[in-house]
């Protein structure tokens, strides 16, 4: 299952790089706002539900794997 997750993540980040290149080329004046928009979406998705805990108590808002992915997205977005 881990290999599948890694492949999905790699493909998603590759697609993100392609989109960023396109936006930076075609709409450079809007690129920064678009990057901030994407970063906010990624953060909201990561925080959408807690992991662990019991009956809604405890748990963590953003898992270590999610935080690692958020860090990689931020690195690619350069924001």
Tab-separated table of C-alpha atoms in Angstrom:
chain	number	residue	atom	x	y	z
A	1	UNK	CA	0.000	0.000	0.000
A	2	UNK	CA	2.903	2.361	0.754
A	3	UNK	CA	4.292	2.020	-2.760
A	4	UNK	CA	0.919	2.955	-4.238
A	5	UNK	CA	0.697	6.007	-1.963
A	6	UNK	CA	4.199	7.076	-2.953
A	7	UNK	CA	3.381	6.694	-6.659
A	8	UNK	CA	0.208	8.774	-6.281
A	9	UNK	CA	2.126	11.428	-4.369
A	10	UNK	CA	4.909	11.525	-6.963
A	11	UNK	CA	2.445	11.850	-9.837
A	12	UNK	CA	0.494	14.544	-8.023
A	13	UNK	CA	3.609	16.588	-7.316
A	14	UNK	CA	4.766	16.150	-10.923
A	15	UNK	CA	1.385	17.466	-12.094
A	16	UNK	CA	1.690	20.381	-9.687
A	17	UNK	CA	5.068	21.264	-11.210
A	18	UNK	CA	3.543	21.214	-14.687
A	19	UNK	CA	0.685	23.480	-13.601
A	20	UNK	CA	3.076	25.909	-11.919
A	21	UNK	CA	5.225	26.116	-15.031
A	22	UNK	CA	2.142	26.805	-17.131
A	23	UNK	CA	0.820	29.508	-14.801
A	24	UNK	CA	4.225	31.172	-14.428
A	25	UNK	CA	4.574	31.226	-18.222
A	26	UNK	CA	1.052	32.234	-19.242
A	27	UNK	CA	-0.013	34.408	-16.294
A	28	UNK	CA	3.082	35.523	-14.382
A	29	UNK	CA	1.227	38.414	-12.715
A	30	UNK	CA	-1.261	35.976	-11.186
A	31	UNK	CA	1.206	33.230	-10.288
A	32	UNK	CA	1.882	34.326	-6.699
A	33	UNK	CA	-1.811	34.594	-5.797
A	34	UNK	CA	-2.487	31.247	-7.468
A	35	UNK	CA	0.310	29.614	-5.474
A	36	UNK	CA	-1.040	31.041	-2.211
A	37	UNK	CA	-4.494	29.775	-3.173
A	38	UNK	CA	-3.149	26.261	-3.793
A	39	UNK	CA	-1.236	26.309	-0.516
A	40	UNK	CA	-4.358	27.318	1.418
A	41	UNK	CA	-6.348	24.499	-0.198
A	42	UNK	CA	-3.669	21.954	0.692
A	43	UNK	CA	-3.632	23.178	4.302
A	44	UNK	CA	-7.427	23.005	4.591
A	45	UNK	CA	-7.519	19.488	3.190
A	46	UNK	CA	-4.825	18.338	5.616
A	47	UNK	CA	-6.759	19.848	8.534
A	48	UNK	CA	-10.148	18.542	7.402
A	49	UNK	CA	-10.247	15.698	9.877
A	50	UNK	CA	-8.300	14.469	12.860
A	51	UNK	CA	-6.438	11.194	12.830
A	52	UNK	CA	-6.333	8.949	15.851
A	53	UNK	CA	-8.210	9.827	18.985
A	54	UNK	CA	-11.471	8.374	20.208
A	55	UNK	CA	-15.022	9.656	19.625
A	56	UNK	CA	-13.692	12.972	18.371
A	57	UNK	CA	-11.364	13.531	21.325
A	58	UNK	CA	-7.627	13.659	21.037
A	59	UNK	CA	-5.923	12.763	17.820
A	60	UNK	CA	-3.859	15.018	15.662
A	61	UNK	CA	-5.112	17.643	13.246
A	62	UNK	CA	-2.327	17.066	10.702
A	63	UNK	CA	-0.472	13.752	10.587
A	64	UNK	CA	3.267	13.514	10.054
A	65	UNK	CA	2.705	12.196	6.515
A	66	UNK	CA	0.344	15.072	5.741
A	67	UNK	CA	2.818	17.595	7.143
A	68	UNK	CA	5.579	16.088	5.025
A	69	UNK	CA	3.401	16.470	1.932
A	70	UNK	CA	2.499	20.049	2.894
A	71	UNK	CA	6.191	20.830	3.278
A	72	UNK	CA	6.914	19.410	-0.177
A	73	UNK	CA	4.038	21.401	-1.701
A	74	UNK	CA	5.327	24.584	-0.050
A	75	UNK	CA	8.803	23.882	-1.383
A	76	UNK	CA	7.446	23.487	-4.915
A	77	UNK	CA	5.240	26.574	-4.634
A	78	UNK	CA	8.120	28.643	-3.230
A	79	UNK	CA	5.759	30.603	-0.984
